[in-house]
Amino acid sequence: MKHPRSARILAALVCAACLTAVQTGPAQATAAGVYFNKDCVSRINCTFYLRPHATRSVTRYLNKHGWSVDAAANLVCFRLPALYGLACGAAIAIPYRRALPHLQAAAENGGCFTIRAKLPIAKFGSVTTDDPSCS
């Protein structure tokens, strides 16, 4: 591959193919529940709300250690169920800077950073605590 972006896309597709048969285990669901609230329309269309305390914690870490693809994906995406985590990681990686303004806005307003995943695509946003899913 000539471009790192192409290599990332290929790696994401290979991982997605490997993970399609993986079911989310109870340990993952419990861990995700501590950091995220989840609102699903269907099995492949969910919005995850990173709780306010977790949003502030992630922002503090990234401000202190620098914003990088690996750090952001590890702090935000790895606690999501497997396929959603993969979509989140791919969205942060390609191009990852789109997530930063939403994360900063959520932290500044005391709200929630959101990951809207309609598999295989994920998008980022922020909401205030006025949103019932942000608690």
PDB file of C-alpha atoms in Angstrom:
ATOM      1  CA  MET A   1       0.000   0.000   0.000  1.00  0.00           C
ATOM      2  CA  LYS A   2       1.288   3.442  -0.882  1.00  0.00           C
ATOM      3  CA  HIS A   3      -0.823   5.429   1.578  1.00  0.00           C
ATOM      4  CA  PRO A   4      -1.207   4.924   5.350  1.00  0.00           C
ATOM      5  CA  ARG A   5      -4.880   5.858   4.983  1.00  0.00           C
ATOM      6  CA  SER A   6      -5.436   2.969   2.566  1.00  0.00           C
ATOM      7  CA  ALA A   7      -3.719   0.624   4.993  1.00  0.00           C
ATOM      8  CA  ARG A   8      -5.967   1.801   7.843  1.00  0.00           C
ATOM      9  CA  ILE A   9      -9.094   1.315   5.735  1.00  0.00           C
ATOM     10  CA  LEU A  10      -7.973  -2.172   4.733  1.00  0.00           C
ATOM     11  CA  ALA A  11      -7.168  -3.054   8.354  1.00  0.00           C
ATOM     12  CA  ALA A  12     -10.578  -1.744   9.478  1.00  0.00           C
ATOM     13  CA  LEU A  13     -12.353  -3.822   6.823  1.00  0.00           C
ATOM     14  CA  VAL A  14     -10.421  -6.974   7.769  1.00  0.00           C
ATOM     15  CA  CYS A  15     -11.207  -6.413  11.460  1.00  0.00           C
ATOM     16  CA  ALA A  16     -14.864  -5.817  10.641  1.00  0.00           C
ATOM     17  CA  ALA A  17     -15.039  -9.065   8.718  1.00  0.00           C
ATOM     18  CA  CYS A  18     -13.441 -10.926  11.643  1.00  0.00           C
ATOM     19  CA  LEU A  19     -15.734  -9.346  14.221  1.00  0.00           C
ATOM     20  CA  THR A  20     -19.077  -9.778  12.482  1.00  0.00           C
ATOM     21  CA  ALA A  21     -19.670 -13.076  14.265  1.00  0.00           C
ATOM     22  CA  VAL A  22     -18.567 -11.784  17.688  1.00  0.00           C
ATOM     23  CA  GLN A  23     -21.326 -11.252  20.255  1.00  0.00           C
ATOM     24  CA  THR A  24     -20.960  -8.606  22.946  1.00  0.00           C
ATOM     25  CA  GLY A  25     -20.231 -10.336  26.244  1.00  0.00           C
ATOM     26  CA  PRO A  26     -21.653  -9.307  29.603  1.00  0.00           C
ATOM     27  CA  ALA A  27     -18.300  -7.872  30.754  1.00  0.00           C
ATOM     28  CA  GLN A  28     -18.237  -5.496  27.790  1.00  0.00           C
ATOM     29  CA  ALA A  29     -21.838  -4.426  28.343  1.00  0.00           C
ATOM     30  CA  THR A  30     -21.145  -3.712  32.016  1.00  0.00           C
ATOM     31  CA  ALA A  31     -17.978  -1.731  31.278  1.00  0.00           C
ATOM     32  CA  ALA A  32     -19.729   0.277  28.559  1.00  0.00           C
ATOM     33  CA  GLY A  33     -22.614   1.074  30.908  1.00  0.00           C
ATOM     34  CA  VAL A  34     -20.256   2.777  33.349  1.00  0.00           C
ATOM     35  CA  TYR A  35     -18.959   5.194  30.721  1.00  0.00           C
ATOM     36  CA  PHE A  36     -21.758   5.357  28.157  1.00  0.00           C
ATOM     37  CA  ASN A  37     -25.499   5.624  27.902  1.00  0.00           C
ATOM     38  CA  LYS A  38     -26.843   3.900  24.804  1.00  0.00           C
ATOM     39  CA  ASP A  39     -29.880   4.703  22.673  1.00  0.00           C
ATOM     40  CA  CYS A  40     -30.527   2.258  19.819  1.00  0.00           C
ATOM     41  CA  VAL A  41     -33.008   2.463  16.973  1.00  0.00           C
ATOM     42  CA  SER A  42     -31.991  -0.973  15.661  1.00  0.00           C
ATOM     43  CA  ARG A  43     -29.176  -3.526  16.086  1.00  0.00           C
ATOM     44  CA  ILE A  44     -26.922  -1.514  13.778  1.00  0.00           C
ATOM     45  CA  ASN A  45     -28.043   2.042  14.555  1.00  0.00           C
ATOM     46  CA  CYS A  46     -27.092   3.304  18.034  1.00  0.00           C
ATOM     47  CA  THR A  47     -25.979   6.512  19.666  1.00  0.00           C
ATOM     48  CA  PHE A  48     -23.559   6.248  22.579  1.00  0.00           C
ATOM     49  CA  TYR A  49     -23.353   9.128  25.043  1.00  0.00           C
ATOM     50  CA  LEU A  50     -20.024   9.336  26.857  1.00  0.00           C
ATOM     51  CA  ARG A  51     -21.136  10.412  30.325  1.00  0.00           C
ATOM     52  CA  PRO A  52     -20.124  13.915  31.496  1.00  0.00           C
ATOM     53  CA  HIS A  53     -17.502  12.714  34.009  1.00  0.00           C
ATOM     54  CA  ALA A  54     -15.951  10.431  31.384  1.00  0.00           C
ATOM     55  CA  THR A  55     -16.037  13.214  28.760  1.00  0.00           C
ATOM     56  CA  ARG A  56     -14.153  15.560  31.104  1.00  0.00           C
ATOM     57  CA  SER A  57     -11.671  12.819  32.005  1.00  0.00           C
ATOM     58  CA  VAL A  58     -10.894  12.007  28.356  1.00  0.00           C
ATOM     59  CA  THR A  59     -10.518  15.709  27.528  1.00  0.00           C
ATOM     60  CA  ARG A  60      -8.143  16.295  30.456  1.00  0.00           C
ATOM     61  CA  TYR A  61      -6.018  13.325  29.401  1.00  0.00           C
ATOM     62  CA  LEU A  62      -5.824  14.434  25.757  1.00  0.00           C
ATOM     63  CA  ASN A  63      -5.041  18.037  26.751  1.00  0.00           C
ATOM     64  CA  LYS A  64      -2.235  16.826  28.999  1.00  0.00           C
ATOM     65  CA  HIS A  65      -0.746  14.139  26.736  1.00  0.00           C
ATOM     66  CA  GLY A  66      -1.707  15.397  23.276  1.00  0.00           C
ATOM     67  CA  TRP A  67      -4.426  14.446  20.854  1.00  0.00           C
ATOM     68  CA  SER A  68      -3.509  11.339  18.903  1.00  0.00           C
ATOM     69  CA  VAL A  69      -5.469   8.716  17.029  1.00  0.00           C
ATOM     70  CA  ASP A  70      -4.326   5.921  19.341  1.00  0.00           C
ATOM     71  CA  ALA A  71      -5.055   7.813  22.562  1.00  0.00           C
ATOM     72  CA  ALA A  72      -8.496   8.967  21.416  1.00  0.00           C
ATOM     73  CA  ALA A  73      -9.500   5.548  20.113  1.00  0.00           C
ATOM     74  CA  ASN A  74      -8.255   3.817  23.265  1.00  0.00           C
ATOM     75  CA  LEU A  75      -9.992   6.239  25.610  1.00  0.00           C
ATOM     76  CA  VAL A  76     -13.295   6.553  23.778  1.00  0.00           C
ATOM     77  CA  CYS A  77     -13.881   3.603  21.453  1.00  0.00           C
ATOM     78  CA  PHE A  78     -12.462   0.509  23.124  1.00  0.00           C
ATOM     79  CA  ARG A  79     -15.241   0.311  25.751  1.00  0.00           C
ATOM     80  CA  LEU A  80     -17.963   0.135  23.099  1.00  0.00           C
ATOM     81  CA  PRO A  81     -19.304  -3.214  21.896  1.00  0.00           C
ATOM     82  CA  ALA A  82     -16.953  -4.680  19.299  1.00  0.00           C
ATOM     83  CA  LEU A  83     -18.503  -3.560  15.991  1.00  0.00           C
ATOM     84  CA  TYR A  84     -19.412  -0.110  17.311  1.00  0.00           C
ATOM     85  CA  GLY A  85     -15.906   0.279  18.722  1.00  0.00           C
ATOM     86  CA  LEU A  86     -14.456  -0.604  15.337  1.00  0.00           C
ATOM     87  CA  ALA A  87     -16.662   1.948  13.552  1.00  0.00           C
ATOM     88  CA  CYS A  88     -15.728   4.567  16.164  1.00  0.00           C
ATOM     89  CA  GLY A  89     -12.009   3.790  15.822  1.00  0.00           C
ATOM     90  CA  ALA A  90     -12.164   3.994  12.049  1.00  0.00           C
ATOM     91  CA  ALA A  91     -14.036   7.314  12.208  1.00  0.00           C
ATOM     92  CA  ILE A  92     -11.460   8.763  14.623  1.00  0.00           C
ATOM     93  CA  ALA A  93      -8.614   7.548  12.421  1.00  0.00           C
ATOM     94  CA  ILE A  94     -10.018   8.787   9.104  1.00  0.00           C
ATOM     95  CA  PRO A  95      -9.822  11.839   9.662  1.00  0.00           C
ATOM     96  CA  TYR A  96      -9.657  11.864  13.421  1.00  0.00           C
ATOM     97  CA  ARG A  97      -9.581  15.642  13.956  1.00  0.00           C
ATOM     98  CA  ARG A  98     -13.342  15.811  13.305  1.00  0.00           C
ATOM     99  CA  ALA A  99     -13.996  14.367  16.758  1.00  0.00           C
ATOM    100  CA  LEU A 100     -11.888  16.900  18.688  1.00  0.00           C
ATOM    101  CA  PRO A 101     -14.213  19.959  18.487  1.00  0.00           C
ATOM    102  CA  HIS A 102     -17.172  17.862  19.644  1.00  0.00           C
ATOM    103  CA  LEU A 103     -15.218  16.417  22.555  1.00  0.00           C
ATOM    104  CA  GLN A 104     -14.017  19.865  23.618  1.00  0.00           C
ATOM    105  CA  ALA A 105     -17.507  21.399  23.314  1.00  0.00           C
ATOM    106  CA  ALA A 106     -19.026  18.614  25.399  1.00  0.00           C
ATOM    107  CA  ALA A 107     -16.371  18.995  28.100  1.00  0.00           C
ATOM    108  CA  GLU A 108     -16.675  22.802  28.210  1.00  0.00           C
ATOM    109  CA  ASN A 109     -20.474  22.601  28.555  1.00  0.00           C
ATOM    110  CA  GLY A 110     -20.403  19.747  31.079  1.00  0.00           C
ATOM    111  CA  GLY A 111     -22.260  17.592  28.572  1.00  0.00           C
ATOM    112  CA  CYS A 112     -21.742  14.324  26.731  1.00  0.00           C
ATOM    113  CA  PHE A 113     -19.559  13.457  23.758  1.00  0.00           C
ATOM    114  CA  THR A 114     -21.637  11.350  21.377  1.00  0.00           C
ATOM    115  CA  ILE A 115     -20.799   8.602  18.924  1.00  0.00           C
ATOM    116  CA  ARG A 116     -23.616   8.019  16.449  1.00  0.00           C
ATOM    117  CA  ALA A 117     -23.018   4.679  14.790  1.00  0.00           C
ATOM    118  CA  LYS A 118     -25.066   3.375  11.934  1.00  0.00           C
ATOM    119  CA  LEU A 119     -22.780   0.482  11.146  1.00  0.00           C
ATOM    120  CA  PRO A 120     -20.296   0.587   9.542  1.00  0.00           C
ATOM    121  CA  ILE A 121     -20.230   4.430   9.803  1.00  0.00           C
ATOM    122  CA  ALA A 122     -19.730   6.467  12.990  1.00  0.00           C
ATOM    123  CA  LYS A 123     -20.080  10.229  13.472  1.00  0.00           C
ATOM    124  CA  PHE A 124     -19.349  12.429  16.462  1.00  0.00           C
ATOM    125  CA  GLY A 125     -21.272  15.135  18.248  1.00  0.00           C
ATOM    126  CA  SER A 126     -21.952  16.692  21.616  1.00  0.00           C
ATOM    127  CA  VAL A 127     -25.054  17.320  23.698  1.00  0.00           C
ATOM    128  CA  THR A 128     -25.721  19.127  26.937  1.00  0.00           C
ATOM    129  CA  THR A 129     -27.139  17.538  30.068  1.00  0.00           C
ATOM    130  CA  ASP A 130     -30.563  18.800  28.934  1.00  0.00           C
ATOM    131  CA  ASP A 131     -30.640  15.752  26.662  1.00  0.00           C
ATOM    132  CA  PRO A 132     -32.243  12.909  28.667  1.00  0.00           C
ATOM    133  CA  SER A 133     -29.624  10.406  27.452  1.00  0.00           C
ATOM    134  CA  CYS A 134     -26.783  12.540  28.822  1.00  0.00           C
ATOM    135  CA  SER A 135     -26.516  11.806  32.526  1.00  0.00           C
TER     136      SER A 135
END
